[in-house]
Amino acid sequence: MVLRVGLLVGRERSFPDALIAEVARRDAGVVASYAELDITSIDRPPPYDVLVDRISHEVTCYQPVLKLAVLNGTRVVNNPFWRIADDKLFGTALAARLGVRVPRTVVLPSKSYGEGVSNETLCNLRFPLDWEGAARELGFPMFIKPHWGGGFRDVYRVSSLEELWRAYDRTGMLTMIAQEAIPWSQYVRCIVIGKEHVLPALWDPRLGHFDRYVRASETMPPLEPALLARCVEDARSLCRALGYDMNTVELAIRDGVPYAIDFMNSAPDFDITSLGPEHFPWVVEKMADLVIRLAHEGPPKPAMSFKDVMR
């Protein structure tokens, strides 16, 4: 029997095409292809042994289908129960609990609310909010960013209370966090596959999108071996705890210490134009290893409870 791997993607093509070709090249009894979904009944889940989810964070109607697939034994990368549950405040607190250094972080009440939410509804919020206390705790400059979300959308760097208020006034109904800025001498992006395989790479967020990997070695020094090992172990610890089989973990190096900045990227950028020819083959190889292994392992043990389904 041929085992089936389905890829849920958006506009990307270089990575999924390369993964499909690599799985075919292995001739391991597994076939990978672009997944096809239709109106989905609870008794007719998608007919795949493994699904690789690269787009449900944007095409949210896929999320219930992926959870149905997990319930029926499909291995989904990344597990949708883990992915949908994450948020930046929880993730940052979890990292700190694991011993990974993180920026000081606070969560902000939303600026505005939907129809029907009144002052009485918000009776549990203290007014006025303690902006001065948050500024003393985090210092300036600081960043405010959405509690959920990514892709650098709605992220602001602010250098005073006045700038903070102006940025906050633009956030509408978004829930935002504020974090201290970490001045850094090196910046690392660790690509993690299968929670265990880690490829650390210098990555410069100051450069244009297509230069951040390939030109980072021109703008910062290489990592010393001990620091490199610390980055790898921090990335591995985070992905084990978060349940992510496919992730990128960004670490800013301040005074020789890595700080986890962004580490819940459930559909990380794997395009060859971003990764460059140095890193792209590694990602394709490790992802092929992962999906072939999961396909042959088959469903996890039968779930006896909702908790077991999420494992």
PDB file of N, CA and C in Angstrom, residues 31-109:
ATOM      1  N   VAL A  31       4.189   8.616  -1.331  1.00  0.00           N
ATOM      2  CA  VAL A  31       3.981   9.571  -2.413  1.00  0.00           C
ATOM      3  C   VAL A  31       3.537  10.894  -1.800  1.00  0.00           C
ATOM      4  N   ALA A  32       4.211  11.973  -2.179  1.00  0.00           N
ATOM      5  CA  ALA A  32       3.846  13.315  -1.720  1.00  0.00           C
ATOM      6  C   ALA A  32       3.238  14.086  -2.881  1.00  0.00           C
ATOM      7  N   SER A  33       2.247  14.913  -2.578  1.00  0.00           N
ATOM      8  CA  SER A  33       1.590  15.721  -3.603  1.00  0.00           C
ATOM      9  C   SER A  33       0.918  16.906  -2.919  1.00  0.00           C
ATOM     10  N   TYR A  34       0.469  17.858  -3.733  1.00  0.00           N
ATOM     11  CA  TYR A  34      -0.343  18.934  -3.191  1.00  0.00           C
ATOM     12  C   TYR A  34      -1.682  18.339  -2.730  1.00  0.00           C
ATOM     13  N   ALA A  35      -2.077  18.666  -1.495  1.00  0.00           N
ATOM     14  CA  ALA A  35      -3.323  18.131  -0.956  1.00  0.00           C
ATOM     15  C   ALA A  35      -4.519  18.741  -1.678  1.00  0.00           C
ATOM     16  N   GLU A  36      -5.583  17.970  -1.787  1.00  0.00           N
ATOM     17  CA  GLU A  36      -6.846  18.447  -2.333  1.00  0.00           C
ATOM     18  C   GLU A  36      -7.927  18.280  -1.280  1.00  0.00           C
ATOM     19  N   LEU A  37      -8.598  19.379  -0.945  1.00  0.00           N
ATOM     20  CA  LEU A  37      -9.673  19.361   0.043  1.00  0.00           C
ATOM     21  C   LEU A  37     -10.968  19.814  -0.611  1.00  0.00           C
ATOM     22  N   ASP A  38     -12.062  19.336  -0.070  1.00  0.00           N
ATOM     23  CA  ASP A  38     -13.391  19.704  -0.576  1.00  0.00           C
ATOM     24  C   ASP A  38     -14.276  19.938   0.642  1.00  0.00           C
ATOM     25  N   ILE A  39     -15.561  20.079   0.434  1.00  0.00           N
ATOM     26  CA  ILE A  39     -16.489  20.088   1.564  1.00  0.00           C
ATOM     27  C   ILE A  39     -16.245  18.799   2.349  1.00  0.00           C
ATOM     28  N   THR A  40     -16.001  18.934   3.651  1.00  0.00           N
ATOM     29  CA  THR A  40     -15.508  17.796   4.422  1.00  0.00           C
ATOM     30  C   THR A  40     -16.522  17.364   5.468  1.00  0.00           C
ATOM     31  N   SER A  41     -16.901  16.119   5.413  1.00  0.00           N
ATOM     32  CA  SER A  41     -17.817  15.538   6.377  1.00  0.00           C
ATOM     33  C   SER A  41     -17.050  14.947   7.557  1.00  0.00           C
ATOM     34  N   ILE A  42     -17.689  14.907   8.719  1.00  0.00           N
ATOM     35  CA  ILE A  42     -17.003  14.364   9.891  1.00  0.00           C
ATOM     36  C   ILE A  42     -16.657  12.892   9.726  1.00  0.00           C
ATOM     37  N   ASP A  43     -17.355  12.177   8.832  1.00  0.00           N
ATOM     38  CA  ASP A  43     -17.042  10.760   8.631  1.00  0.00           C
ATOM     39  C   ASP A  43     -16.245  10.517   7.354  1.00  0.00           C
ATOM     40  N   ARG A  44     -15.754  11.602   6.715  1.00  0.00           N
ATOM     41  CA  ARG A  44     -14.897  11.448   5.541  1.00  0.00           C
ATOM     42  C   ARG A  44     -13.707  12.407   5.654  1.00  0.00           C
ATOM     43  N   PRO A  45     -12.774  12.124   6.551  1.00  0.00           N
ATOM     44  CA  PRO A  45     -11.610  12.997   6.712  1.00  0.00           C
ATOM     45  C   PRO A  45     -10.705  12.926   5.486  1.00  0.00           C
ATOM     46  N   PRO A  46      -9.804  13.865   5.312  1.00  0.00           N
ATOM     47  CA  PRO A  46      -8.899  13.842   4.152  1.00  0.00           C
ATOM     48  C   PRO A  46      -8.103  12.537   4.109  1.00  0.00           C
ATOM     49  N   PRO A  47      -7.954  11.941   2.933  1.00  0.00           N
ATOM     50  CA  PRO A  47      -7.356  10.601   2.818  1.00  0.00           C
ATOM     51  C   PRO A  47      -5.828  10.639   2.762  1.00  0.00           C
ATOM     52  N   TYR A  48      -5.210  11.222   3.776  1.00  0.00           N
ATOM     53  CA  TYR A  48      -3.752  11.334   3.797  1.00  0.00           C
ATOM     54  C   TYR A  48      -3.208  10.732   5.082  1.00  0.00           C
ATOM     55  N   ASP A  49      -2.021  10.117   4.974  1.00  0.00           N
ATOM     56  CA  ASP A  49      -1.332   9.610   6.157  1.00  0.00           C
ATOM     57  C   ASP A  49      -0.602  10.728   6.880  1.00  0.00           C
ATOM     58  N   VAL A  50      -0.121  11.714   6.111  1.00  0.00           N
ATOM     59  CA  VAL A  50       0.573  12.878   6.666  1.00  0.00           C
ATOM     60  C   VAL A  50       0.095  14.108   5.908  1.00  0.00           C
ATOM     61  N   LEU A  51      -0.141  15.189   6.636  1.00  0.00           N
ATOM     62  CA  LEU A  51      -0.412  16.482   6.017  1.00  0.00           C
ATOM     63  C   LEU A  51       0.606  17.490   6.531  1.00  0.00           C
ATOM     64  N   VAL A  52       1.204  18.240   5.612  1.00  0.00           N
ATOM     65  CA  VAL A  52       2.138  19.297   5.964  1.00  0.00           C
ATOM     66  C   VAL A  52       1.405  20.624   5.778  1.00  0.00           C
ATOM     67  N   ASP A  53       1.177  21.317   6.875  1.00  0.00           N
ATOM     68  CA  ASP A  53       0.366  22.531   6.864  1.00  0.00           C
ATOM     69  C   ASP A  53       1.248  23.761   6.754  1.00  0.00           C
ATOM     70  N   ARG A  54       1.166  24.449   5.615  1.00  0.00           N
ATOM     71  CA  ARG A  54       1.961  25.654   5.381  1.00  0.00           C
ATOM     72  C   ARG A  54       1.086  26.909   5.275  1.00  0.00           C
ATOM     73  N   ILE A  55      -0.251  26.779   5.456  1.00  0.00           N
ATOM     74  CA  ILE A  55      -1.089  27.929   5.095  1.00  0.00           C
ATOM     75  C   ILE A  55      -2.333  28.104   5.969  1.00  0.00           C
ATOM     76  N   SER A  56      -2.631  27.212   6.903  1.00  0.00           N
ATOM     77  CA  SER A  56      -3.902  27.345   7.623  1.00  0.00           C
ATOM     78  C   SER A  56      -3.931  28.570   8.534  1.00  0.00           C
ATOM     79  N   HIS A  57      -2.767  29.156   8.812  1.00  0.00           N
ATOM     80  CA  HIS A  57      -2.777  30.399   9.596  1.00  0.00           C
ATOM     81  C   HIS A  57      -3.416  31.536   8.801  1.00  0.00           C
ATOM     82  N   GLU A  58      -3.444  31.417   7.474  1.00  0.00           N
ATOM     83  CA  GLU A  58      -4.080  32.425   6.626  1.00  0.00           C
ATOM     84  C   GLU A  58      -5.414  31.928   6.061  1.00  0.00           C
ATOM     85  N   VAL A  59      -5.480  30.677   5.663  1.00  0.00           N
ATOM     86  CA  VAL A  59      -6.723  30.093   5.155  1.00  0.00           C
ATOM     87  C   VAL A  59      -7.328  29.299   6.311  1.00  0.00           C
ATOM     88  N   THR A  60      -8.034  30.006   7.184  1.00  0.00           N
ATOM     89  CA  THR A  60      -8.431  29.418   8.462  1.00  0.00           C
ATOM     90  C   THR A  60      -9.488  28.329   8.328  1.00  0.00           C
ATOM     91  N   CYS A  61     -10.186  28.251   7.192  1.00  0.00           N
ATOM     92  CA  CYS A  61     -11.175  27.170   7.035  1.00  0.00           C
ATOM     93  C   CYS A  61     -10.503  25.803   6.969  1.00  0.00           C
ATOM     94  N   TYR A  62      -9.175  25.769   6.763  1.00  0.00           N
ATOM     95  CA  TYR A  62      -8.460  24.490   6.805  1.00  0.00           C
ATOM     96  C   TYR A  62      -8.268  23.984   8.235  1.00  0.00           C
ATOM     97  N   GLN A  63      -8.329  24.859   9.213  1.00  0.00           N
ATOM     98  CA  GLN A  63      -7.992  24.457  10.578  1.00  0.00           C
ATOM     99  C   GLN A  63      -8.920  23.370  11.130  1.00  0.00           C
ATOM    100  N   PRO A  64     -10.242  23.485  11.006  1.00  0.00           N
ATOM    101  CA  PRO A  64     -11.083  22.380  11.499  1.00  0.00           C
ATOM    102  C   PRO A  64     -10.866  21.080  10.733  1.00  0.00           C
ATOM    103  N   VAL A  65     -10.544  21.182   9.445  1.00  0.00           N
ATOM    104  CA  VAL A  65     -10.277  19.972   8.663  1.00  0.00           C
ATOM    105  C   VAL A  65      -9.018  19.282   9.177  1.00  0.00           C
ATOM    106  N   LEU A  66      -8.009  20.062   9.505  1.00  0.00           N
ATOM    107  CA  LEU A  66      -6.764  19.479  10.020  1.00  0.00           C
ATOM    108  C   LEU A  66      -6.991  18.814  11.375  1.00  0.00           C
ATOM    109  N   LYS A  67      -7.813  19.428  12.215  1.00  0.00           N
ATOM    110  CA  LYS A  67      -8.093  18.808  13.513  1.00  0.00           C
ATOM    111  C   LYS A  67      -8.892  17.516  13.339  1.00  0.00           C
ATOM    112  N   LEU A  68      -9.814  17.514  12.387  1.00  0.00           N
ATOM    113  CA  LEU A  68     -10.538  16.282  12.075  1.00  0.00           C
ATOM    114  C   LEU A  68      -9.570  15.200  11.589  1.00  0.00           C
ATOM    115  N   ALA A  69      -8.614  15.605  10.765  1.00  0.00           N
ATOM    116  CA  ALA A  69      -7.628  14.642  10.263  1.00  0.00           C
ATOM    117  C   ALA A  69      -6.822  14.032  11.410  1.00  0.00           C
ATOM    118  N   VAL A  70      -6.384  14.864  12.366  1.00  0.00           N
ATOM    119  CA  VAL A  70      -5.652  14.350  13.523  1.00  0.00           C
ATOM    120  C   VAL A  70      -6.507  13.357  14.301  1.00  0.00           C
ATOM    121  N   LEU A  71      -7.783  13.697  14.499  1.00  0.00           N
ATOM    122  CA  LEU A  71      -8.690  12.809  15.230  1.00  0.00           C
ATOM    123  C   LEU A  71      -8.776  11.444  14.575  1.00  0.00           C
ATOM    124  N   ASN A  72      -8.621  11.408  13.253  1.00  0.00           N
ATOM    125  CA  ASN A  72      -8.740  10.150  12.516  1.00  0.00           C
ATOM    126  C   ASN A  72      -7.396   9.515  12.181  1.00  0.00           C
ATOM    127  N   GLY A  73      -6.331   9.978  12.812  1.00  0.00           N
ATOM    128  CA  GLY A  73      -5.055   9.284  12.714  1.00  0.00           C
ATOM    129  C   GLY A  73      -4.037   9.872  11.777  1.00  0.00           C
ATOM    130  N   THR A  74      -4.375  10.934  11.035  1.00  0.00           N
ATOM    131  CA  THR A  74      -3.387  11.576  10.161  1.00  0.00           C
ATOM    132  C   THR A  74      -2.351  12.313  11.008  1.00  0.00           C
ATOM    133  N   ARG A  75      -1.105  12.220  10.625  1.00  0.00           N
ATOM    134  CA  ARG A  75      -0.052  12.988  11.290  1.00  0.00           C
ATOM    135  C   ARG A  75       0.050  14.337  10.593  1.00  0.00           C
ATOM    136  N   VAL A  76      -0.160  15.405  11.324  1.00  0.00           N
ATOM    137  CA  VAL A  76      -0.156  16.748  10.754  1.00  0.00           C
ATOM    138  C   VAL A  76       1.050  17.513  11.272  1.00  0.00           C
ATOM    139  N   VAL A  77       1.781  18.128  10.360  1.00  0.00           N
ATOM    140  CA  VAL A  77       2.949  18.970  10.660  1.00  0.00           C
ATOM    141  C   VAL A  77       2.611  20.393  10.234  1.00  0.00           C
ATOM    142  N   ASN A  78       2.439  21.324  11.205  1.00  0.00           N
ATOM    143  CA  ASN A  78       2.507  21.158  12.641  1.00  0.00           C
ATOM    144  C   ASN A  78       1.134  20.784  13.200  1.00  0.00           C
ATOM    145  N   ASN A  79       1.151  20.040  14.316  1.00  0.00           N
ATOM    146  CA  ASN A  79      -0.077  19.629  14.964  1.00  0.00           C
ATOM    147  C   ASN A  79      -0.983  20.834  15.171  1.00  0.00           C
ATOM    148  N   PRO A  80      -2.211  20.823  14.634  1.00  0.00           N
ATOM    149  CA  PRO A  80      -3.054  22.017  14.695  1.00  0.00           C
ATOM    150  C   PRO A  80      -3.517  22.373  16.095  1.00  0.00           C
ATOM    151  N   PHE A  81      -3.591  21.391  16.990  1.00  0.00           N
ATOM    152  CA  PHE A  81      -3.998  21.715  18.358  1.00  0.00           C
ATOM    153  C   PHE A  81      -2.920  22.536  19.066  1.00  0.00           C
ATOM    154  N   TRP A  82      -1.657  22.206  18.823  1.00  0.00           N
ATOM    155  CA  TRP A  82      -0.562  23.004  19.377  1.00  0.00           C
ATOM    156  C   TRP A  82      -0.515  24.372  18.716  1.00  0.00           C
ATOM    157  N   ARG A  83      -0.602  24.403  17.390  1.00  0.00           N
ATOM    158  CA  ARG A  83      -0.397  25.654  16.672  1.00  0.00           C
ATOM    159  C   ARG A  83      -1.461  26.691  16.998  1.00  0.00           C
ATOM    160  N   ILE A  84      -2.704  26.268  17.064  1.00  0.00           N
ATOM    161  CA  ILE A  84      -3.792  27.203  17.309  1.00  0.00           C
ATOM    162  C   ILE A  84      -3.791  27.688  18.757  1.00  0.00           C
ATOM    163  N   ALA A  85      -3.200  26.902  19.660  1.00  0.00           N
ATOM    164  CA  ALA A  85      -3.193  27.278  21.073  1.00  0.00           C
ATOM    165  C   ALA A  85      -2.106  28.286  21.418  1.00  0.00           C
ATOM    166  N   ASP A  86      -1.119  28.461  20.549  1.00  0.00           N
ATOM    167  CA  ASP A  86       0.022  29.288  20.951  1.00  0.00           C
ATOM    168  C   ASP A  86      -0.295  30.772  20.876  1.00  0.00           C
ATOM    169  N   ASP A  87       0.458  31.546  21.626  1.00  0.00           N
ATOM    170  CA  ASP A  87       0.423  32.999  21.547  1.00  0.00           C
ATOM    171  C   ASP A  87       1.735  33.516  22.123  1.00  0.00           C
ATOM    172  N   LYS A  88       2.027  34.771  21.848  1.00  0.00           N
ATOM    173  CA  LYS A  88       3.356  35.287  22.168  1.00  0.00           C
ATOM    174  C   LYS A  88       3.602  35.436  23.666  1.00  0.00           C
ATOM    175  N   LEU A  89       2.590  35.823  24.430  1.00  0.00           N
ATOM    176  CA  LEU A  89       2.812  35.960  25.867  1.00  0.00           C
ATOM    177  C   LEU A  89       3.057  34.599  26.507  1.00  0.00           C
ATOM    178  N   PHE A  90       2.197  33.619  26.193  1.00  0.00           N
ATOM    179  CA  PHE A  90       2.396  32.289  26.745  1.00  0.00           C
ATOM    180  C   PHE A  90       3.741  31.716  26.311  1.00  0.00           C
ATOM    181  N   GLY A  91       4.058  31.856  25.013  1.00  0.00           N
ATOM    182  CA  GLY A  91       5.320  31.312  24.520  1.00  0.00           C
ATOM    183  C   GLY A  91       6.517  31.932  25.215  1.00  0.00           C
ATOM    184  N   THR A  92       6.463  33.241  25.451  1.00  0.00           N
ATOM    185  CA  THR A  92       7.577  33.912  26.121  1.00  0.00           C
ATOM    186  C   THR A  92       7.700  33.440  27.565  1.00  0.00           C
ATOM    187  N   ALA A  93       6.562  33.297  28.240  1.00  0.00           N
ATOM    188  CA  ALA A  93       6.589  32.801  29.611  1.00  0.00           C
ATOM    189  C   ALA A  93       7.092  31.360  29.666  1.00  0.00           C
ATOM    190  N   LEU A  94       6.683  30.542  28.684  1.00  0.00           N
ATOM    191  CA  LEU A  94       7.144  29.163  28.628  1.00  0.00           C
ATOM    192  C   LEU A  94       8.652  29.111  28.423  1.00  0.00           C
ATOM    193  N   ALA A  95       9.156  29.948  27.515  1.00  0.00           N
ATOM    194  CA  ALA A  95      10.604  29.975  27.279  1.00  0.00           C
ATOM    195  C   ALA A  95      11.354  30.316  28.560  1.00  0.00           C
ATOM    196  N   ALA A  96      10.867  31.316  29.287  1.00  0.00           N
ATOM    197  CA  ALA A  96      11.521  31.684  30.543  1.00  0.00           C
ATOM    198  C   ALA A  96      11.502  30.530  31.528  1.00  0.00           C
ATOM    199  N   ARG A  97      10.375  29.805  31.588  1.00  0.00           N
ATOM    200  CA  ARG A  97      10.281  28.654  32.484  1.00  0.00           C
ATOM    201  C   ARG A  97      11.286  27.566  32.098  1.00  0.00           C
ATOM    202  N   LEU A  98      11.589  27.463  30.796  1.00  0.00           N
ATOM    203  CA  LEU A  98      12.555  26.462  30.317  1.00  0.00           C
ATOM    204  C   LEU A  98      14.000  26.879  30.534  1.00  0.00           C
ATOM    205  N   GLY A  99      14.208  28.114  30.985  1.00  0.00           N
ATOM    206  CA  GLY A  99      15.566  28.609  31.170  1.00  0.00           C
ATOM    207  C   GLY A  99      16.144  29.308  29.962  1.00  0.00           C
ATOM    208  N   VAL A 100      15.304  29.565  28.947  1.00  0.00           N
ATOM    209  CA  VAL A 100      15.736  30.309  27.768  1.00  0.00           C
ATOM    210  C   VAL A 100      15.543  31.796  28.058  1.00  0.00           C
ATOM    211  N   ARG A 101      16.558  32.605  27.793  1.00  0.00           N
ATOM    212  CA  ARG A 101      16.449  34.035  28.057  1.00  0.00           C
ATOM    213  C   ARG A 101      15.499  34.679  27.055  1.00  0.00           C
ATOM    214  N   VAL A 102      14.667  35.593  27.553  1.00  0.00           N
ATOM    215  CA  VAL A 102      13.685  36.288  26.719  1.00  0.00           C
ATOM    216  C   VAL A 102      13.641  37.753  27.136  1.00  0.00           C
ATOM    217  N   PRO A 103      13.150  38.643  26.259  1.00  0.00           N
ATOM    218  CA  PRO A 103      12.957  40.044  26.657  1.00  0.00           C
ATOM    219  C   PRO A 103      11.885  40.163  27.746  1.00  0.00           C
ATOM    220  N   ARG A 104      12.015  41.169  28.587  1.00  0.00           N
ATOM    221  CA  ARG A 104      10.925  41.467  29.514  1.00  0.00           C
ATOM    222  C   ARG A 104       9.682  41.794  28.697  1.00  0.00           C
ATOM    223  N   THR A 105       8.538  41.251  29.104  1.00  0.00           N
ATOM    224  CA  THR A 105       7.339  41.284  28.263  1.00  0.00           C
ATOM    225  C   THR A 105       6.099  41.539  29.102  1.00  0.00           C
ATOM    226  N   VAL A 106       5.183  42.362  28.581  1.00  0.00           N
ATOM    227  CA  VAL A 106       3.874  42.577  29.209  1.00  0.00           C
ATOM    228  C   VAL A 106       2.803  42.481  28.125  1.00  0.00           C
ATOM    229  N   VAL A 107       1.582  42.174  28.543  1.00  0.00           N
ATOM    230  CA  VAL A 107       0.452  42.168  27.619  1.00  0.00           C
ATOM    231  C   VAL A 107      -0.400  43.402  27.895  1.00  0.00           C
ATOM    232  N   LEU A 108      -0.906  44.014  26.831  1.00  0.00           N
ATOM    233  CA  LEU A 108      -1.675  45.251  26.931  1.00  0.00           C
ATOM    234  C   LEU A 108      -3.155  44.967  26.694  1.00  0.00           C
ATOM    235  N   PRO A 109      -4.059  45.597  27.452  1.00  0.00           N
ATOM    236  CA  PRO A 109      -5.477  45.527  27.091  1.00  0.00           C
ATOM    237  C   PRO A 109      -5.688  46.130  25.705  1.00  0.00           C
TER     238      PRO A 109
END
